[in-house]
Coordinates of C-alpha atoms in Angstrom, one line a residue:
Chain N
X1 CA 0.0 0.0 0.0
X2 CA 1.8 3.2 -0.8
X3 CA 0.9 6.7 1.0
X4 CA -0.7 9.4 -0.4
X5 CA 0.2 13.1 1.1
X6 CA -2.9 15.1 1.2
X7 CA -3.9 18.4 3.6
X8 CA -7.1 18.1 5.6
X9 CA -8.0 21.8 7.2
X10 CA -4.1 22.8 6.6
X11 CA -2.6 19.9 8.3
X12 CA -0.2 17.7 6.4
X13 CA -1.7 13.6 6.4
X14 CA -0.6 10.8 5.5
X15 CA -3.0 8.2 4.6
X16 CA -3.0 4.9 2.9
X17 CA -4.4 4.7 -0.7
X18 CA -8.2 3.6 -0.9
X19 CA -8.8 5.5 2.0
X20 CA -11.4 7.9 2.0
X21 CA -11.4 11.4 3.2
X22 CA -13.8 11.0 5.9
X23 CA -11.5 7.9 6.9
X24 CA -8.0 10.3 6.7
X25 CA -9.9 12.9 8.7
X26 CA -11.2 11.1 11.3
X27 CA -7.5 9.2 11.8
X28 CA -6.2 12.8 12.2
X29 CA -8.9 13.1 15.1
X30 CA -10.6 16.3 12.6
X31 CA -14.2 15.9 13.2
X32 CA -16.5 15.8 10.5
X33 CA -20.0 15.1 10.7
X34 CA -22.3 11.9 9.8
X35 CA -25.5 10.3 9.7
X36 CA -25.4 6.8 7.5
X37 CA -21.7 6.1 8.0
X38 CA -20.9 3.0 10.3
X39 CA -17.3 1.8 11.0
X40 CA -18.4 -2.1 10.3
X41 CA -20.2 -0.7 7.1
X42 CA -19.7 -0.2 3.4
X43 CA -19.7 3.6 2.8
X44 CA -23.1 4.6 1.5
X45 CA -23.4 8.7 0.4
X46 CA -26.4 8.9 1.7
X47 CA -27.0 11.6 3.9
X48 CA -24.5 13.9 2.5
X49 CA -24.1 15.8 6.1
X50 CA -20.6 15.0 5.8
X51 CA -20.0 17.0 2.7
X52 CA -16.5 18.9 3.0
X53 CA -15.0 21.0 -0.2
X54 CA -11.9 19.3 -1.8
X55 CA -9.4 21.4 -4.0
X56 CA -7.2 20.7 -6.4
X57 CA -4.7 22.2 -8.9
X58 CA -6.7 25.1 -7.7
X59 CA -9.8 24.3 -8.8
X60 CA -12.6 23.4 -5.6
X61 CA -16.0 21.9 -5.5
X62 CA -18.2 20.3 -2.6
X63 CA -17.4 16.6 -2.4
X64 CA -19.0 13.9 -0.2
X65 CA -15.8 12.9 2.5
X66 CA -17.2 9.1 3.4
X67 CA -17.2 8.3 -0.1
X68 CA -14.4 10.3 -1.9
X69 CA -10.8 8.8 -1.7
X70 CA -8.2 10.2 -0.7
X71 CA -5.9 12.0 -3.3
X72 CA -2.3 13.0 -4.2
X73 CA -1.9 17.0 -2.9
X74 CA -5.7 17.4 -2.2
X75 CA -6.7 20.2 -0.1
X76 CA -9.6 19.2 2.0
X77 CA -11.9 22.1 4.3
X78 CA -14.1 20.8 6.2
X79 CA -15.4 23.8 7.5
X80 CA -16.3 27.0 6.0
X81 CA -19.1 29.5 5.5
X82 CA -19.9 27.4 2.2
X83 CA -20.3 24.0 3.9
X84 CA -22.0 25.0 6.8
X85 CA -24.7 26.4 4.5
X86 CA -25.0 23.0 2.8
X87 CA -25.3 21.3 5.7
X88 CA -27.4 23.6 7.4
X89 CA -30.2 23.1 4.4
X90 CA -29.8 19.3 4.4
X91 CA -30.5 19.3 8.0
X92 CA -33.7 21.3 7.7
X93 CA -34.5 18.7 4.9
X94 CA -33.9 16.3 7.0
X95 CA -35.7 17.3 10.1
X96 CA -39.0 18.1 7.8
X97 CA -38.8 14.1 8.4
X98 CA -37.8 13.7 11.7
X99 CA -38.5 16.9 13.8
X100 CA -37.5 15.3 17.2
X101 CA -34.4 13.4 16.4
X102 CA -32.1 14.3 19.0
X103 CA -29.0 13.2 16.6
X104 CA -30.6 16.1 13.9
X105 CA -31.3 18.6 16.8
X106 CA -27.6 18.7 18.1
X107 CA -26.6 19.4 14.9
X108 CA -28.9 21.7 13.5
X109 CA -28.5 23.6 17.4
X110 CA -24.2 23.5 15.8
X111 CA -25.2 24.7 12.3
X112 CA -27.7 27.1 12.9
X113 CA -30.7 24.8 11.1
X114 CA -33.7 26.2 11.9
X115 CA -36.0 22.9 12.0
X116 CA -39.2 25.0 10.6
X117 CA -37.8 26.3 7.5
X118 CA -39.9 23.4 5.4
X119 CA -43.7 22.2 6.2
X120 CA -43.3 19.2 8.4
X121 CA -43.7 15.9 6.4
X122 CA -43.0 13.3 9.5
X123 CA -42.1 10.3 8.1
X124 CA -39.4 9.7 11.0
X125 CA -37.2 8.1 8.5
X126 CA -34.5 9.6 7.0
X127 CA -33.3 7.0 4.3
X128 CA -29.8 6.3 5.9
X129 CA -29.9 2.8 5.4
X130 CA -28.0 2.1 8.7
X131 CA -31.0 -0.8 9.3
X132 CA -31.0 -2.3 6.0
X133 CA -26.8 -2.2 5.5
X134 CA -26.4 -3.7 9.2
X135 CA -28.9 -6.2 8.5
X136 CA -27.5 -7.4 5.2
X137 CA -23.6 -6.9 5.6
X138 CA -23.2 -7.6 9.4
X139 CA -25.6 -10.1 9.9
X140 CA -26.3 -11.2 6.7
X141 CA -30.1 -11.8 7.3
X142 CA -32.0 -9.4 5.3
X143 CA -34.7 -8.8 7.7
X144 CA -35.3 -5.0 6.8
X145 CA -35.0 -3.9 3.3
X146 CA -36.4 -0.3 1.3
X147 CA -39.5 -0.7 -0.5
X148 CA -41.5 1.3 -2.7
X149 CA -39.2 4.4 -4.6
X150 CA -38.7 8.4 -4.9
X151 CA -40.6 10.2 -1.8
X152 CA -42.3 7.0 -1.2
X153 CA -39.3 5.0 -0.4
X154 CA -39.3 3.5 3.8
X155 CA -38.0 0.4 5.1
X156 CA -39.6 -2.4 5.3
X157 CA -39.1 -5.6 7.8
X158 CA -40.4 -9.2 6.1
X159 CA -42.8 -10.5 8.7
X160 CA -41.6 -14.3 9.1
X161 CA -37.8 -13.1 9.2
X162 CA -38.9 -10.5 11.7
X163 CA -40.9 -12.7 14.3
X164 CA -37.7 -15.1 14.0
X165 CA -34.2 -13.8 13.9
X166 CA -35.2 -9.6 15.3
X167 CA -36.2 -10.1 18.2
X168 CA -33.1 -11.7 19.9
X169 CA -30.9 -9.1 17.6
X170 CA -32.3 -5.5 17.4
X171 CA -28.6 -4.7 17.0
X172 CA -30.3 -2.5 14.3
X173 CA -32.0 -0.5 16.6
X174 CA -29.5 2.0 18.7
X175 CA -28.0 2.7 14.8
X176 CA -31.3 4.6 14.2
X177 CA -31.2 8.8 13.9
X178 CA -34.5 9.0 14.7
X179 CA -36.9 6.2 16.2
X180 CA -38.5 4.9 12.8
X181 CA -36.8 1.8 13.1
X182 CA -38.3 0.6 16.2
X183 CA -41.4 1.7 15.5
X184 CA -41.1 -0.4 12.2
X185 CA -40.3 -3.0 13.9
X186 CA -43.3 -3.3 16.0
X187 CA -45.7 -2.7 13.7
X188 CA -44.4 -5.7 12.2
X189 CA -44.0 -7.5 14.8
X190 CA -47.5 -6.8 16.0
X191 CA -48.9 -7.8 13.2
X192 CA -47.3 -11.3 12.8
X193 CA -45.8 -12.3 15.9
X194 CA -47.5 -14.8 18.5
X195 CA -44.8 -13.2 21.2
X196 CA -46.7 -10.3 22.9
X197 CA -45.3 -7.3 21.9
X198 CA -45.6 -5.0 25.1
X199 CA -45.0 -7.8 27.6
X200 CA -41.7 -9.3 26.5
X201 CA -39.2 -6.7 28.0
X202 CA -41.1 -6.9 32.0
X203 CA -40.9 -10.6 32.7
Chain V
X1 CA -50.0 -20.3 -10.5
X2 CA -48.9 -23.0 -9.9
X3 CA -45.5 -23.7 -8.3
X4 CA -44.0 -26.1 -11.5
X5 CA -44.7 -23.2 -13.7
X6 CA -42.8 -20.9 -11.6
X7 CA -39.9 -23.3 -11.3
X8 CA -40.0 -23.8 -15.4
X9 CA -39.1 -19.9 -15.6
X10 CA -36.4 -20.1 -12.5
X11 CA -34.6 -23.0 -14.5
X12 CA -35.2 -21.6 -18.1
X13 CA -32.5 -18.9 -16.7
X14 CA -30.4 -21.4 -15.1
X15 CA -31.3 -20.2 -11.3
X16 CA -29.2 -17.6 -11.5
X17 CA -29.4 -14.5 -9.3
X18 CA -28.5 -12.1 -11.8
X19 CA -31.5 -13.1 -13.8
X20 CA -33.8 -11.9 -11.1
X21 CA -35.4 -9.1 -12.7
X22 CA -36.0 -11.1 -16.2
X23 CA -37.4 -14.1 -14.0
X24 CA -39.8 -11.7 -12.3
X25 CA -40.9 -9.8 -15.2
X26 CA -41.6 -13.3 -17.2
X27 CA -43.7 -14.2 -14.3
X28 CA -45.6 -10.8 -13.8
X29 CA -46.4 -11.3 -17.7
X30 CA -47.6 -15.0 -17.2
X31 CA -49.3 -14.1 -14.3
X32 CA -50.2 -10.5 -14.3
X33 CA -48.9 -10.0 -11.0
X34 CA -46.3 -11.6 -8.5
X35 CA -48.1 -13.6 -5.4
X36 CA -46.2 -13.4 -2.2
X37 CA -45.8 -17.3 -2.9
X38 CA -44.0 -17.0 -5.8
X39 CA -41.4 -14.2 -4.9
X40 CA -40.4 -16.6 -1.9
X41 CA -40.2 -19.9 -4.3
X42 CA -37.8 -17.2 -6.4
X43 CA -36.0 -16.0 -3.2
X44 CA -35.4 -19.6 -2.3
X45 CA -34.5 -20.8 -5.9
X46 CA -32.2 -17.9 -7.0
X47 CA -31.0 -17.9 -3.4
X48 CA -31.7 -13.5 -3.6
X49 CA -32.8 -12.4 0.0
X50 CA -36.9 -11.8 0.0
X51 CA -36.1 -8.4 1.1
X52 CA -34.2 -7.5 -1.7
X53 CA -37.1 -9.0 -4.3
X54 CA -39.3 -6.8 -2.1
X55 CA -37.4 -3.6 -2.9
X56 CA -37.1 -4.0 -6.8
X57 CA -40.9 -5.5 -7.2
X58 CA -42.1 -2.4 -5.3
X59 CA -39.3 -0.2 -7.2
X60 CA -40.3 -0.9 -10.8
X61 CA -43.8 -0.1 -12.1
X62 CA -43.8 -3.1 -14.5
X63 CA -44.4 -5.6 -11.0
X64 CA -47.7 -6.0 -9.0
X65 CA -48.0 -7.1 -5.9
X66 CA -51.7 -7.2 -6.3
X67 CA -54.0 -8.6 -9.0
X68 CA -54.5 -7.3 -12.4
X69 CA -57.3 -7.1 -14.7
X70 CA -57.1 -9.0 -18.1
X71 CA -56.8 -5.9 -20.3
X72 CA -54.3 -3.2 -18.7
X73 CA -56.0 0.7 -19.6
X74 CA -53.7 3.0 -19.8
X75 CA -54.7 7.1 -20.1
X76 CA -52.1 9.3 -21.5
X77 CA -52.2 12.2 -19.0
X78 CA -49.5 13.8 -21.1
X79 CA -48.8 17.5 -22.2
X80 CA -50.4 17.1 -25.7
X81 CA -53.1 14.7 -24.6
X82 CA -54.0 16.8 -21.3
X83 CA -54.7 20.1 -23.5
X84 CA -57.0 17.8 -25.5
X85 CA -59.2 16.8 -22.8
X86 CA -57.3 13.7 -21.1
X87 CA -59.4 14.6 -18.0
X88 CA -62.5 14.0 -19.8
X89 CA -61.4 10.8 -21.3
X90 CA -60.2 9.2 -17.9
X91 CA -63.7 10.1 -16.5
X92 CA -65.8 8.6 -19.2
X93 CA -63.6 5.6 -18.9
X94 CA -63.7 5.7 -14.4
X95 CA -67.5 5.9 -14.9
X96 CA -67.3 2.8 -17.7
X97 CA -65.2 0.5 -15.6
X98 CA -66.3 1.5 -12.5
X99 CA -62.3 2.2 -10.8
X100 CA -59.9 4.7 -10.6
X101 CA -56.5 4.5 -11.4
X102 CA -54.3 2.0 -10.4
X103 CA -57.6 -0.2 -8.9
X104 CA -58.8 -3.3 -10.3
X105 CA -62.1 -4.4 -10.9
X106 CA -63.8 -6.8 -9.3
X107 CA -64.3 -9.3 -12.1
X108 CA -60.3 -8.7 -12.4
X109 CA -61.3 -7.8 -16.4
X110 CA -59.7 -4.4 -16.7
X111 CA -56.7 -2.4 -14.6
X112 CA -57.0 1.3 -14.9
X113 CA -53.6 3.4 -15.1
X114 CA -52.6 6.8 -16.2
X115 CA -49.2 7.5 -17.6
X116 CA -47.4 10.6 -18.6
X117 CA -46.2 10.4 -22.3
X118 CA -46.8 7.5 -24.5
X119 CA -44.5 8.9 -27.2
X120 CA -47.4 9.5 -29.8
X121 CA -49.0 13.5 -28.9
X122 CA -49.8 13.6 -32.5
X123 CA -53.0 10.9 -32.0
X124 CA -53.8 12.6 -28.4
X125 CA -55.9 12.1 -26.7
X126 CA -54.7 8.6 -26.0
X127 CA -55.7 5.7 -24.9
X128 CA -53.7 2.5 -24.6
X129 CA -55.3 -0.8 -23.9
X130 CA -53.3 -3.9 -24.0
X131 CA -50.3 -2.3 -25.7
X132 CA -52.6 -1.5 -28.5
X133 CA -53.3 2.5 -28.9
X134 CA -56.4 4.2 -29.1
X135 CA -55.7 7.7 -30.7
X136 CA -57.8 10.9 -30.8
X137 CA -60.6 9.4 -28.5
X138 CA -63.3 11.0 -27.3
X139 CA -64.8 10.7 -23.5
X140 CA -68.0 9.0 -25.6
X141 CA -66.3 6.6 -27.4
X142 CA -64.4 4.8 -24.9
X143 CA -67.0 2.8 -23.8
X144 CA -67.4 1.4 -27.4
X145 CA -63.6 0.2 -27.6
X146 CA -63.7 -1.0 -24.0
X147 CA -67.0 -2.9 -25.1
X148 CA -64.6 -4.9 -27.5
X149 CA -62.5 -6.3 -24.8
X150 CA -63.8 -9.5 -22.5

């Protein structure tokens, strides 16, 4: 593996190539922010909180850290009047969703988000596949998968897989930015399940 | 249908996963739509996890998870067609049939749909039944060309 020389917020670092930005930074102890990214997962792109701007042979534009790798002499911000505004609109997207996340609410309280800006559509989900990824890569069950597409799209657990290999697991559950998960989950479970929902956790 | 037919599709492709998408759209076509049955037989067969079959049958408008009717109606509710009375032509045919779009009837004879462009604004308004187009139809006509259909 041979190192690549790059500058994250003006401080020389040396990563190892096929690393991503968000990878370099965070090995450097520079915080940058994230919603879908998960240490045990494959990066994803899908929340884009963790956008930082990249420059190179003097020429800049707005990159996605957790899935960008890391480049000979790139100059990485990830901090400035321009990417706070991004993120600041993504949150607001983002809480239209899920007003009362508190993951969303310390960071829109850091960026300056104000969680009104857009007419509340609660779906509590906010589409970063932590569920589904952990489900499928981790524990290789598919239990909880996206259905349906565009504005439409939320997760979905299969009842039989559900009422058998979830309820032991929930590993899925402290992943989730806001609570949609769990409240997937019993729904489902509800619905299918012969193991009472509400009585399981006091015996 | 039946399970053997099902299987007859999964082998024609030689069980393989990355034929998932031709496998369920053979079936839907057979079938007119994919019983929860059938999408585990595939699961099991093409060894693709159910939740994954879940996401693309609910991703593409070409699956059903529900019935169909025998004759798919389509309404253009395109540019060209709309400005020639598309409205009126998906009302005559809603009060024909009896459903709106996307429902079924109950006799499962015909499944109402709009779409946006059918590629053919020249014969708007349009209506597509089957595959086979319907150009420059009036809202009173419909029920004659739907009369034609069993």
């Amino acid at each position: 593996m041979s190192k690549i020389l790059l500058k994250i917020d003006g401080k020389e670092i040396e990563a190892e190539e096929g690393m991503t930005v968000l990878e370099a930074a965070q090995g450097e102890g520079i915080e940058i922010p994230t919603l879908c990214h998960h240490q045990k997962l494959e990066p994803y792109g899908g929340c884009r909180i963790c956008t930082v701007e990249a420059e190179k042979n003097g020429r800049s534009k707005l990159v996605v850290s957790c899935v960008y790798p890391v480049e000979k002499d790139l100059e990485v911000t990830t901090r400035s009047e321009k990417i706070d505004r991004v993120r600041r609109t993504i949150l607001e997207l983002l809480l239209s969703h899920a007003p009362d996340s508190d993951q969303l609410r310390k960071l829109a309280e850091e960026y300056g988000a104000n969680k009104d800006r857009f007419e509340k559509e609660p779906s509590f989900c906010i589409h970063c596949g932590l569920c589904v990824r952990y489900c499928a890569e981790v524990k290789g069950k598919f239990a909880v998968g996206f259905i349906n597409r565009g504005s439409r799209r939320e997760i979905n657990f299969i009842p039989d897989l559900a009422a058998t290999e979830c309820w032991n697991c929930k590993e899925c559950f402290p992943l989730c930015p806001t609570s949609a998960l769990q409240a997937a989950y019993m729904f489902t479970e509800a619905q299918v399940s012969e193991t009472p929902v509400f009585d399981a956790d006091s015996k | 249908m039946d399970i053997e037919k099902v299987d007859q599709i999964i082998d024609k492709h030689n069980s393989e996963a990355s034929s998932l998408i031709q496998v369920m759209l053979e079936i839907q076509s057979e079938n007119r739509w994919l019983p929860r049955q059938t999408l585990e037989r595939i699961s099991e067969k093409l060894e693709v996890p159910l939740s994954r079959i879940q996401h693309i049958a609910t991703f593409y408008k070409a699956f059903s998870l529900i019935p169909k009717g025998r004759h798919e109606v389509h309404i253009c509710m395109g540019t060209a067609c709309h400005v020639r009375g598309a409205r009126n032509v998906l009302t005559a045919v809603e009060d024909y049939t009896g459903i709106k779009p996307g429902e079924t009837d109950l006799d499962l004879k015909f499944s109402l749909e709009t779409v946006n462009c059918l590629g053919c604004c020249a014969l708007g308004p349009v209506m597509e039944v089957d595959g086979r187009i319907h150009g420059k139809i009036s809202p009173a006509e419909t029920a004659e060309a739907l009369k034609k259909y069993e």
